[in-house]
Amino acid sequence: MSIGFINGKYVALDEKAVPIEERGHQFGDGVYEVIRYYNGEGFMLEEHLERLEKSAEAIRIDLEGGIDSIRTIIEEGVKKAAIPDCSVYLQITRGAAERNHLFPKDVPPSVSMTIKPMAPFSKEMLNNGVSVITHPDERWANCYIKSLNLLPNILAKQAAAEKHAYEAILYKDGKVTECSSSTIFIVLNDTVITTPLSKQILPGITRMAVKEICEKAAIRFEEREYTTEELFSADEVFLTSTTSEVLPVTHIDDRKVAEGTPGNLTTLLMELFKAKTGQ
Ligand code: PMP
């Protein structure tokens, strides 16, 4: 069964547990993580915790008890939920205080979490790949922070859905950055290519896993900027995220990627990723 948690208490997901003057609610003043558990094991949990710590530091939220206290909250929650295959959403905000842009004094951060079962990913999408659109990247300059402020991401993903597409590939100054809620890769001449880490993109944990897999399997992996023209001329395209895993992209803006079917390297990476998660 799905469970919720806020500031030390387990709650039902629909329980009215958040004060109106909560900064996450009023300002989006917080950060979050999404972690996938496979068969009771947190996949790359330490990497997620490290990214969360960096996000919190970047917006100057001090975690009393540090990241270890967050690990404990997650591990206890997963044990309590008793769902071996679940996703954990963990959010930290600057707390509840009278509405004022300035940081409140002596107010502890709020920590909340939901734990929900994860069904295996749609076979049809895995086998056939998904359609995506391209969309301007209208986000701010610090996308490496996993901030609660997701308005441009929401608008891009909604634009995709309204065109019956799964995701929106974002571009800025003619270069591909990432997707609204995932990392994007192209394959050109048997080389897996993705945008280099910078403040402009989120350092995806699944991206890190794919990089490790490529290194182990001697698949050429290149981190470099690439243009939307290269995207449209790619041999293969795939996206990654904690919840989408490795997913083939077969159509972009109603144009086929190569033959319009998942590519060989993508299929191989899907298998290797599955093995890495212990499935
Ligand atoms: N980029 C953005 C903007 C995202 O929201 C996500 C999903 N959290 C990702 C990339 C993929 O990150 P991860 O592999 O850590 O889920």
PDB file of C-alpha atoms and ligand atoms in Angstrom:
ATOM      1  CA  MET A   1       0.000   0.000   0.000  1.00  0.00           C
ATOM      2  CA  SER A   2       1.233   3.523  -0.767  1.00  0.00           C
ATOM      3  CA  ILE A   3       2.282   5.555   2.246  1.00  0.00           C
ATOM      4  CA  GLY A   4       3.097   9.162   3.042  1.00  0.00           C
ATOM      5  CA  PHE A   5       5.461  10.697   5.573  1.00  0.00           C
ATOM      6  CA  ILE A   6       5.857  14.261   6.778  1.00  0.00           C
ATOM      7  CA  ASN A   7       8.138  15.623   9.495  1.00  0.00           C
ATOM      8  CA  GLY A   8       8.437  12.436  11.490  1.00  0.00           C
ATOM      9  CA  LYS A   9       4.877  11.142  11.008  1.00  0.00           C
ATOM     10  CA  TYR A  10       3.453   8.539   8.664  1.00  0.00           C
ATOM     11  CA  VAL A  11       0.251   9.777   7.030  1.00  0.00           C
ATOM     12  CA  ALA A  12      -2.227   8.658   4.405  1.00  0.00           C
ATOM     13  CA  LEU A  13      -1.541  10.225   0.998  1.00  0.00           C
ATOM     14  CA  ASP A  14      -4.746  12.265   1.168  1.00  0.00           C
ATOM     15  CA  GLU A  15      -4.225  13.465   4.737  1.00  0.00           C
ATOM     16  CA  LYS A  16      -4.239  17.269   5.126  1.00  0.00           C
ATOM     17  CA  ALA A  17      -0.793  17.446   6.640  1.00  0.00           C
ATOM     18  CA  VAL A  18       0.829  20.553   5.071  1.00  0.00           C
ATOM     19  CA  PRO A  19       0.308  24.040   6.580  1.00  0.00           C
ATOM     20  CA  ILE A  20      -0.843  26.727   4.127  1.00  0.00           C
ATOM     21  CA  GLU A  21       2.261  28.787   4.820  1.00  0.00           C
ATOM     22  CA  GLU A  22       4.675  26.036   3.852  1.00  0.00           C
ATOM     23  CA  ARG A  23       7.456  27.369   1.617  1.00  0.00           C
ATOM     24  CA  GLY A  24       7.397  24.367  -0.663  1.00  0.00           C
ATOM     25  CA  HIS A  25       3.727  25.048  -1.263  1.00  0.00           C
ATOM     26  CA  GLN A  26       3.944  28.852  -1.589  1.00  0.00           C
ATOM     27  CA  PHE A  27       7.337  29.341  -3.269  1.00  0.00           C
ATOM     28  CA  GLY A  28       8.462  25.945  -4.538  1.00  0.00           C
ATOM     29  CA  ASP A  29      11.330  26.608  -2.104  1.00  0.00           C
ATOM     30  CA  GLY A  30      12.750  23.120  -1.895  1.00  0.00           C
ATOM     31  CA  VAL A  31      14.416  20.175  -3.596  1.00  0.00           C
ATOM     32  CA  TYR A  32      13.517  16.538  -4.183  1.00  0.00           C
ATOM     33  CA  GLU A  33      14.629  13.098  -5.321  1.00  0.00           C
ATOM     34  CA  VAL A  34      12.954  10.092  -6.880  1.00  0.00           C
ATOM     35  CA  ILE A  35      14.517   6.736  -6.067  1.00  0.00           C
ATOM     36  CA  ARG A  36      13.545   3.366  -7.501  1.00  0.00           C
ATOM     37  CA  TYR A  37      13.576   0.209  -5.390  1.00  0.00           C
ATOM     38  CA  TYR A  38      13.918  -3.120  -7.169  1.00  0.00           C
ATOM     39  CA  ASN A  39      13.148  -6.192  -5.117  1.00  0.00           C
ATOM     40  CA  GLY A  40      13.669  -4.301  -1.877  1.00  0.00           C
ATOM     41  CA  GLU A  41      16.986  -2.707  -2.913  1.00  0.00           C
ATOM     42  CA  GLY A  42      17.404   1.024  -3.498  1.00  0.00           C
ATOM     43  CA  PHE A  43      18.948   1.368  -6.969  1.00  0.00           C
ATOM     44  CA  MET A  44      21.987   3.689  -6.751  1.00  0.00           C
ATOM     45  CA  LEU A  45      20.620   5.033  -3.464  1.00  0.00           C
ATOM     46  CA  GLU A  46      23.931   6.605  -2.424  1.00  0.00           C
ATOM     47  CA  GLU A  47      24.194   8.492  -5.725  1.00  0.00           C
ATOM     48  CA  HIS A  48      20.652   9.830  -5.263  1.00  0.00           C
ATOM     49  CA  LEU A  49      21.452  10.912  -1.698  1.00  0.00           C
ATOM     50  CA  GLU A  50      24.617  12.654  -2.850  1.00  0.00           C
ATOM     51  CA  ARG A  51      22.682  14.559  -5.530  1.00  0.00           C
ATOM     52  CA  LEU A  52      20.019  15.514  -2.968  1.00  0.00           C
ATOM     53  CA  GLU A  53      22.701  16.805  -0.608  1.00  0.00           C
ATOM     54  CA  LYS A  54      24.180  18.932  -3.417  1.00  0.00           C
ATOM     55  CA  SER A  55      20.747  20.296  -4.363  1.00  0.00           C
ATOM     56  CA  ALA A  56      19.979  21.210  -0.726  1.00  0.00           C
ATOM     57  CA  GLU A  57      23.396  22.867  -0.323  1.00  0.00           C
ATOM     58  CA  ALA A  58      22.935  24.810  -3.557  1.00  0.00           C
ATOM     59  CA  ILE A  59      19.759  26.437  -2.235  1.00  0.00           C
ATOM     60  CA  ARG A  60      21.242  26.766   1.264  1.00  0.00           C
ATOM     61  CA  ILE A  61      18.953  24.399   3.157  1.00  0.00           C
ATOM     62  CA  ASP A  62      20.786  22.997   6.194  1.00  0.00           C
ATOM     63  CA  LEU A  63      19.834  19.435   6.948  1.00  0.00           C
ATOM     64  CA  GLU A  64      19.952  18.741  10.634  1.00  0.00           C
ATOM     65  CA  GLY A  65      21.391  15.250  10.925  1.00  0.00           C
ATOM     66  CA  GLY A  66      22.714  15.585   7.390  1.00  0.00           C
ATOM     67  CA  ILE A  67      22.058  13.187   4.573  1.00  0.00           C
ATOM     68  CA  ASP A  68      22.319  10.214   6.965  1.00  0.00           C
ATOM     69  CA  SER A  69      19.012  11.250   8.550  1.00  0.00           C
ATOM     70  CA  ILE A  70      17.395  11.222   5.098  1.00  0.00           C
ATOM     71  CA  ARG A  71      18.792   7.756   4.355  1.00  0.00           C
ATOM     72  CA  THR A  72      17.266   6.524   7.637  1.00  0.00           C
ATOM     73  CA  ILE A  73      13.863   8.062   6.804  1.00  0.00           C
ATOM     74  CA  ILE A  74      13.874   6.395   3.373  1.00  0.00           C
ATOM     75  CA  GLU A  75      15.018   2.998   4.623  1.00  0.00           C
ATOM     76  CA  GLU A  76      12.505   2.935   7.484  1.00  0.00           C
ATOM     77  CA  GLY A  77       9.726   4.078   5.151  1.00  0.00           C
ATOM     78  CA  VAL A  78      10.450   1.393   2.583  1.00  0.00           C
ATOM     79  CA  LYS A  79      10.493  -1.240   5.316  1.00  0.00           C
ATOM     80  CA  LYS A  80       7.173   0.021   6.657  1.00  0.00           C
ATOM     81  CA  ALA A  81       5.562   0.208   3.202  1.00  0.00           C
ATOM     82  CA  ALA A  82       6.741  -3.352   2.495  1.00  0.00           C
ATOM     83  CA  ILE A  83       6.576  -2.840  -1.289  1.00  0.00           C
ATOM     84  CA  PRO A  84       9.666  -4.481  -2.841  1.00  0.00           C
ATOM     85  CA  ASP A  85       9.224  -2.660  -6.189  1.00  0.00           C
ATOM     86  CA  CYS A  86       8.417   0.926  -5.407  1.00  0.00           C
ATOM     87  CA  SER A  87       9.324   4.513  -6.120  1.00  0.00           C
ATOM     88  CA  VAL A  88      10.257   6.848  -3.302  1.00  0.00           C
ATOM     89  CA  TYR A  89       9.587  10.557  -3.701  1.00  0.00           C
ATOM     90  CA  LEU A  90      11.532  12.530  -1.083  1.00  0.00           C
ATOM     91  CA  GLN A  91      11.136  16.286  -0.719  1.00  0.00           C
ATOM     92  CA  ILE A  92      12.925  18.805   1.490  1.00  0.00           C
ATOM     93  CA  THR A  93      11.641  22.380   1.801  1.00  0.00           C
ATOM     94  CA  ARG A  94      12.759  25.425   3.756  1.00  0.00           C
ATOM     95  CA  GLY A  95       9.882  24.788   6.169  1.00  0.00           C
ATOM     96  CA  ALA A  96       6.680  26.511   7.244  1.00  0.00           C
ATOM     97  CA  ALA A  97       6.774  30.203   8.168  1.00  0.00           C
ATOM     98  CA  GLU A  98       4.878  33.448   7.574  1.00  0.00           C
ATOM     99  CA  ARG A  99       5.088  34.200   3.871  1.00  0.00           C
ATOM    100  CA  ASN A 100       8.169  36.311   3.149  1.00  0.00           C
ATOM    101  CA  HIS A 101      10.750  35.836   0.421  1.00  0.00           C
ATOM    102  CA  LEU A 102      13.617  36.032   2.938  1.00  0.00           C
ATOM    103  CA  PHE A 103      14.768  32.813   4.612  1.00  0.00           C
ATOM    104  CA  PRO A 104      12.885  32.322   7.906  1.00  0.00           C
ATOM    105  CA  LYS A 105      15.000  32.266  11.078  1.00  0.00           C
ATOM    106  CA  ASP A 106      15.128  29.164  13.293  1.00  0.00           C
ATOM    107  CA  VAL A 107      12.622  27.230  11.187  1.00  0.00           C
ATOM    108  CA  PRO A 108      13.536  23.594  10.531  1.00  0.00           C
ATOM    109  CA  PRO A 109      13.279  22.230   6.978  1.00  0.00           C
ATOM    110  CA  SER A 110      10.235  20.060   6.198  1.00  0.00           C
ATOM    111  CA  VAL A 111      10.923  16.532   5.013  1.00  0.00           C
ATOM    112  CA  SER A 112       8.140  14.651   3.293  1.00  0.00           C
ATOM    113  CA  MET A 113       8.014  11.419   1.338  1.00  0.00           C
ATOM    114  CA  THR A 114       5.647   9.200  -0.592  1.00  0.00           C
ATOM    115  CA  ILE A 115       6.258   5.548  -1.358  1.00  0.00           C
ATOM    116  CA  LYS A 116       4.236   3.957  -4.137  1.00  0.00           C
ATOM    117  CA  PRO A 117       4.263   0.616  -5.919  1.00  0.00           C
ATOM    118  CA  MET A 118       5.887   0.568  -9.369  1.00  0.00           C
ATOM    119  CA  ALA A 119       4.401  -1.677 -12.001  1.00  0.00           C
ATOM    120  CA  PRO A 120       6.795  -2.998 -14.658  1.00  0.00           C
ATOM    121  CA  PHE A 121       7.077  -0.576 -17.572  1.00  0.00           C
ATOM    122  CA  SER A 122       4.640  -0.891 -20.487  1.00  0.00           C
ATOM    123  CA  LYS A 123       5.875  -3.681 -22.787  1.00  0.00           C
ATOM    124  CA  GLU A 124       4.432  -1.905 -25.798  1.00  0.00           C
ATOM    125  CA  MET A 125       6.492   1.220 -25.137  1.00  0.00           C
ATOM    126  CA  LEU A 126       9.636  -0.828 -24.506  1.00  0.00           C
ATOM    127  CA  ASN A 127       9.176  -2.894 -27.676  1.00  0.00           C
ATOM    128  CA  ASN A 128       7.999  -0.147 -30.035  1.00  0.00           C
ATOM    129  CA  GLY A 129       9.680   2.893 -28.542  1.00  0.00           C
ATOM    130  CA  VAL A 130       7.969   6.207 -27.894  1.00  0.00           C
ATOM    131  CA  SER A 131       7.210   9.392 -29.817  1.00  0.00           C
ATOM    132  CA  VAL A 132       8.555  12.676 -28.511  1.00  0.00           C
ATOM    133  CA  ILE A 133       8.440  16.324 -29.535  1.00  0.00           C
ATOM    134  CA  THR A 134      11.117  19.001 -29.513  1.00  0.00           C
ATOM    135  CA  HIS A 135      10.447  22.071 -27.395  1.00  0.00           C
ATOM    136  CA  PRO A 136      12.455  25.184 -26.444  1.00  0.00           C
ATOM    137  CA  ASP A 137      14.270  24.890 -23.126  1.00  0.00           C
ATOM    138  CA  GLU A 138      12.762  27.793 -21.201  1.00  0.00           C
ATOM    139  CA  ARG A 139      14.212  26.915 -17.798  1.00  0.00           C
ATOM    140  CA  TRP A 140      16.551  28.863 -15.527  1.00  0.00           C
ATOM    141  CA  ALA A 141      20.367  28.782 -15.347  1.00  0.00           C
ATOM    142  CA  ASN A 142      20.679  26.206 -12.518  1.00  0.00           C
ATOM    143  CA  CYS A 143      19.021  23.066 -13.835  1.00  0.00           C
ATOM    144  CA  TYR A 144      21.612  20.906 -12.034  1.00  0.00           C
ATOM    145  CA  ILE A 145      19.589  21.594  -8.869  1.00  0.00           C
ATOM    146  CA  LYS A 146      16.652  19.185  -8.529  1.00  0.00           C
ATOM    147  CA  SER A 147      14.367  22.030  -7.554  1.00  0.00           C
ATOM    148  CA  LEU A 148      10.631  21.851  -6.882  1.00  0.00           C
ATOM    149  CA  ASN A 149      10.145  24.644  -9.428  1.00  0.00           C
ATOM    150  CA  LEU A 150       9.129  22.609 -12.461  1.00  0.00           C
ATOM    151  CA  LEU A 151       6.845  25.001 -14.320  1.00  0.00           C
ATOM    152  CA  PRO A 152       8.750  25.015 -17.656  1.00  0.00           C
ATOM    153  CA  ASN A 153       9.125  21.213 -17.424  1.00  0.00           C
ATOM    154  CA  ILE A 154       5.397  20.816 -16.777  1.00  0.00           C
ATOM    155  CA  LEU A 155       4.477  23.051 -19.715  1.00  0.00           C
ATOM    156  CA  ALA A 156       6.848  21.166 -22.035  1.00  0.00           C
ATOM    157  CA  LYS A 157       5.561  17.745 -20.954  1.00  0.00           C
ATOM    158  CA  GLN A 158       1.944  18.883 -21.325  1.00  0.00           C
ATOM    159  CA  ALA A 159       2.720  20.189 -24.835  1.00  0.00           C
ATOM    160  CA  ALA A 160       4.105  16.721 -25.626  1.00  0.00           C
ATOM    161  CA  ALA A 161       1.031  14.939 -24.233  1.00  0.00           C
ATOM    162  CA  GLU A 162      -1.271  17.175 -26.261  1.00  0.00           C
ATOM    163  CA  LYS A 163       0.559  15.913 -29.360  1.00  0.00           C
ATOM    164  CA  HIS A 164       0.197  12.308 -28.145  1.00  0.00           C
ATOM    165  CA  ALA A 165       3.916  12.200 -27.386  1.00  0.00           C
ATOM    166  CA  TYR A 166       5.608  10.781 -24.295  1.00  0.00           C
ATOM    167  CA  GLU A 167       8.275  13.414 -23.717  1.00  0.00           C
ATOM    168  CA  ALA A 168       9.632  16.773 -24.825  1.00  0.00           C
ATOM    169  CA  ILE A 169      13.270  17.042 -25.900  1.00  0.00           C
ATOM    170  CA  LEU A 170      14.452  20.499 -24.872  1.00  0.00           C
ATOM    171  CA  TYR A 171      16.840  22.627 -26.922  1.00  0.00           C
ATOM    172  CA  LYS A 172      18.577  25.916 -26.273  1.00  0.00           C
ATOM    173  CA  ASP A 173      20.545  27.924 -28.874  1.00  0.00           C
ATOM    174  CA  GLY A 174      20.129  25.061 -31.362  1.00  0.00           C
ATOM    175  CA  LYS A 175      21.684  22.511 -28.950  1.00  0.00           C
ATOM    176  CA  VAL A 176      19.884  19.664 -27.226  1.00  0.00           C
ATOM    177  CA  THR A 177      19.974  19.897 -23.418  1.00  0.00           C
ATOM    178  CA  GLU A 178      17.754  17.126 -21.959  1.00  0.00           C
ATOM    179  CA  CYS A 179      14.055  16.221 -21.725  1.00  0.00           C
ATOM    180  CA  SER A 180      11.388  17.647 -19.421  1.00  0.00           C
ATOM    181  CA  SER A 181      11.917  14.782 -16.951  1.00  0.00           C
ATOM    182  CA  SER A 182      14.603  12.571 -18.458  1.00  0.00           C
ATOM    183  CA  THR A 183      18.041  12.517 -20.068  1.00  0.00           C
ATOM    184  CA  ILE A 184      18.320  12.141 -23.846  1.00  0.00           C
ATOM    185  CA  PHE A 185      20.962  10.215 -25.805  1.00  0.00           C
ATOM    186  CA  ILE A 186      21.665   9.773 -29.509  1.00  0.00           C
ATOM    187  CA  VAL A 187      23.678   7.067 -31.259  1.00  0.00           C
ATOM    188  CA  LEU A 188      25.811   8.129 -34.203  1.00  0.00           C
ATOM    189  CA  ASN A 189      28.397   5.813 -35.826  1.00  0.00           C
ATOM    190  CA  ASP A 190      28.093   3.274 -32.990  1.00  0.00           C
ATOM    191  CA  THR A 191      28.851   5.946 -30.405  1.00  0.00           C
ATOM    192  CA  VAL A 192      26.438   6.801 -27.592  1.00  0.00           C
ATOM    193  CA  ILE A 193      26.362  10.574 -27.253  1.00  0.00           C
ATOM    194  CA  THR A 194      24.858  12.723 -24.525  1.00  0.00           C
ATOM    195  CA  THR A 195      25.084  16.345 -23.431  1.00  0.00           C
ATOM    196  CA  PRO A 196      28.002  16.978 -21.015  1.00  0.00           C
ATOM    197  CA  LEU A 197      27.200  17.757 -17.398  1.00  0.00           C
ATOM    198  CA  SER A 198      26.912  21.464 -16.679  1.00  0.00           C
ATOM    199  CA  LYS A 199      24.619  23.783 -14.747  1.00  0.00           C
ATOM    200  CA  GLN A 200      22.185  23.517 -17.685  1.00  0.00           C
ATOM    201  CA  ILE A 201      21.116  19.916 -17.060  1.00  0.00           C
ATOM    202  CA  LEU A 202      20.283  17.609 -14.190  1.00  0.00           C
ATOM    203  CA  PRO A 203      23.050  15.041 -13.604  1.00  0.00           C
ATOM    204  CA  GLY A 204      20.817  12.007 -14.166  1.00  0.00           C
ATOM    205  CA  ILE A 205      21.520   8.958 -12.024  1.00  0.00           C
ATOM    206  CA  THR A 206      20.321   6.673 -14.836  1.00  0.00           C
ATOM    207  CA  ARG A 207      22.685   8.606 -17.166  1.00  0.00           C
ATOM    208  CA  MET A 208      25.489   7.697 -14.752  1.00  0.00           C
ATOM    209  CA  ALA A 209      24.389   4.037 -14.836  1.00  0.00           C
ATOM    210  CA  VAL A 210      24.358   4.031 -18.664  1.00  0.00           C
ATOM    211  CA  LYS A 211      27.825   5.584 -18.740  1.00  0.00           C
ATOM    212  CA  GLU A 212      29.139   2.857 -16.404  1.00  0.00           C
ATOM    213  CA  ILE A 213      27.464   0.159 -18.519  1.00  0.00           C
ATOM    214  CA  CYS A 214      29.022   1.537 -21.725  1.00  0.00           C
ATOM    215  CA  GLU A 215      32.473   1.655 -20.134  1.00  0.00           C
ATOM    216  CA  LYS A 216      32.179  -1.960 -18.947  1.00  0.00           C
ATOM    217  CA  ALA A 217      30.805  -3.230 -22.251  1.00  0.00           C
ATOM    218  CA  ALA A 218      33.356  -1.264 -24.328  1.00  0.00           C
ATOM    219  CA  ILE A 219      30.604   0.753 -26.034  1.00  0.00           C
ATOM    220  CA  ARG A 220      31.907   4.127 -27.207  1.00  0.00           C
ATOM    221  CA  PHE A 221      30.443   6.873 -25.001  1.00  0.00           C
ATOM    222  CA  GLU A 222      30.895  10.525 -25.730  1.00  0.00           C
ATOM    223  CA  GLU A 223      29.783  13.532 -23.677  1.00  0.00           C
ATOM    224  CA  ARG A 224      29.496  16.507 -25.997  1.00  0.00           C
ATOM    225  CA  GLU A 225      27.020  19.120 -27.101  1.00  0.00           C
ATOM    226  CA  TYR A 226      25.000  18.255 -30.187  1.00  0.00           C
ATOM    227  CA  THR A 227      22.540  20.107 -32.366  1.00  0.00           C
ATOM    228  CA  THR A 228      18.901  19.434 -33.176  1.00  0.00           C
ATOM    229  CA  GLU A 229      20.085  18.599 -36.740  1.00  0.00           C
ATOM    230  CA  GLU A 230      22.260  15.816 -35.324  1.00  0.00           C
ATOM    231  CA  LEU A 231      19.298  14.631 -33.267  1.00  0.00           C
ATOM    232  CA  PHE A 232      17.179  14.291 -36.409  1.00  0.00           C
ATOM    233  CA  SER A 233      19.962  12.496 -38.277  1.00  0.00           C
ATOM    234  CA  ALA A 234      20.779  10.066 -35.419  1.00  0.00           C
ATOM    235  CA  ASP A 235      20.904   6.290 -36.020  1.00  0.00           C
ATOM    236  CA  GLU A 236      19.194   5.721 -32.662  1.00  0.00           C
ATOM    237  CA  VAL A 237      17.716   7.846 -29.904  1.00  0.00           C
ATOM    238  CA  PHE A 238      16.804   6.828 -26.370  1.00  0.00           C
ATOM    239  CA  LEU A 239      15.936   8.511 -23.106  1.00  0.00           C
ATOM    240  CA  THR A 240      16.627   7.553 -19.503  1.00  0.00           C
ATOM    241  CA  SER A 241      15.231   8.310 -16.068  1.00  0.00           C
ATOM    242  CA  THR A 242      14.662   6.595 -12.740  1.00  0.00           C
ATOM    243  CA  THR A 243      11.071   5.755 -13.657  1.00  0.00           C
ATOM    244  CA  SER A 244      11.405   5.343 -17.458  1.00  0.00           C
ATOM    245  CA  GLU A 245      14.696   3.388 -17.186  1.00  0.00           C
ATOM    246  CA  VAL A 246      16.167   3.069 -20.726  1.00  0.00           C
ATOM    247  CA  LEU A 247      13.445   3.783 -23.270  1.00  0.00           C
ATOM    248  CA  PRO A 248      13.786   3.835 -27.080  1.00  0.00           C
ATOM    249  CA  VAL A 249      12.637   6.958 -28.926  1.00  0.00           C
ATOM    250  CA  THR A 250      11.420   6.069 -32.416  1.00  0.00           C
ATOM    251  CA  HIS A 251       9.624   9.231 -33.566  1.00  0.00           C
ATOM    252  CA  ILE A 252      10.489  12.898 -33.046  1.00  0.00           C
ATOM    253  CA  ASP A 253       8.026  15.585 -34.148  1.00  0.00           C
ATOM    254  CA  ASP A 254       6.256  12.918 -36.243  1.00  0.00           C
ATOM    255  CA  ARG A 255       9.504  12.060 -38.080  1.00  0.00           C
ATOM    256  CA  LYS A 256      10.961   8.575 -37.835  1.00  0.00           C
ATOM    257  CA  VAL A 257      14.296   8.012 -36.108  1.00  0.00           C
ATOM    258  CA  ALA A 258      16.158   5.916 -38.745  1.00  0.00           C
ATOM    259  CA  GLU A 259      13.712   3.070 -39.564  1.00  0.00           C
ATOM    260  CA  GLY A 260      11.302   4.054 -36.759  1.00  0.00           C
ATOM    261  CA  THR A 261      12.117   1.012 -34.611  1.00  0.00           C
ATOM    262  CA  PRO A 262      14.339   0.649 -31.493  1.00  0.00           C
ATOM    263  CA  GLY A 263      18.016   0.458 -32.477  1.00  0.00           C
ATOM    264  CA  ASN A 264      20.473  -2.361 -31.709  1.00  0.00           C
ATOM    265  CA  LEU A 265      22.620  -0.437 -29.235  1.00  0.00           C
ATOM    266  CA  THR A 266      19.518   0.851 -27.464  1.00  0.00           C
ATOM    267  CA  THR A 267      18.168  -2.699 -27.167  1.00  0.00           C
ATOM    268  CA  LEU A 268      21.508  -3.896 -25.798  1.00  0.00           C
ATOM    269  CA  LEU A 269      21.616  -1.059 -23.252  1.00  0.00           C
ATOM    270  CA  MET A 270      18.057  -1.870 -22.154  1.00  0.00           C
ATOM    271  CA  GLU A 271      19.116  -5.455 -21.441  1.00  0.00           C
ATOM    272  CA  LEU A 272      22.317  -4.438 -19.654  1.00  0.00           C
ATOM    273  CA  PHE A 273      20.430  -1.876 -17.590  1.00  0.00           C
ATOM    274  CA  LYS A 274      17.834  -4.446 -16.599  1.00  0.00           C
ATOM    275  CA  ALA A 275      20.615  -6.765 -15.453  1.00  0.00           C
ATOM    276  CA  LYS A 276      22.236  -3.936 -13.460  1.00  0.00           C
ATOM    277  CA  THR A 277      18.973  -3.409 -11.553  1.00  0.00           C
ATOM    278  CA  GLY A 278      18.832  -7.120 -10.753  1.00  0.00           C
ATOM    279  CA  GLN A 279      15.651  -7.760 -12.757  1.00  0.00           C
TER     280      GLN A 279
HETATM  281  N1  PMP B   1      16.473  15.471 -16.333  1.00  0.00           N
HETATM  282  C1  PMP B   1      15.398  15.974 -15.691  1.00  0.00           C
HETATM  283  C2  PMP B   1      14.985  17.388 -15.946  1.00  0.00           C
HETATM  284  C3  PMP B   1      14.672  15.152 -14.799  1.00  0.00           C
HETATM  285  O1  PMP B   1      13.606  15.637 -14.142  1.00  0.00           O
HETATM  286  C4  PMP B   1      15.085  13.807 -14.623  1.00  0.00           C
HETATM  287  C5  PMP B   1      14.306  12.902 -13.722  1.00  0.00           C
HETATM  288  N2  PMP B   1      14.536  13.152 -12.400  1.00  0.00           N
HETATM  289  C6  PMP B   1      16.213  13.346 -15.309  1.00  0.00           C
HETATM  290  C7  PMP B   1      16.880  14.203 -16.163  1.00  0.00           C
HETATM  291  C8  PMP B   1      16.702  11.936 -15.126  1.00  0.00           C
HETATM  292  O2  PMP B   1      17.316  11.791 -13.879  1.00  0.00           O
HETATM  293  P1  PMP B   1      17.382  10.380 -13.148  1.00  0.00           P
HETATM  294  O3  PMP B   1      17.994   9.428 -14.104  1.00  0.00           O
HETATM  295  O4  PMP B   1      18.228  10.634 -11.974  1.00  0.00           O
HETATM  296  O5  PMP B   1      15.973  10.013 -12.805  1.00  0.00           O
END
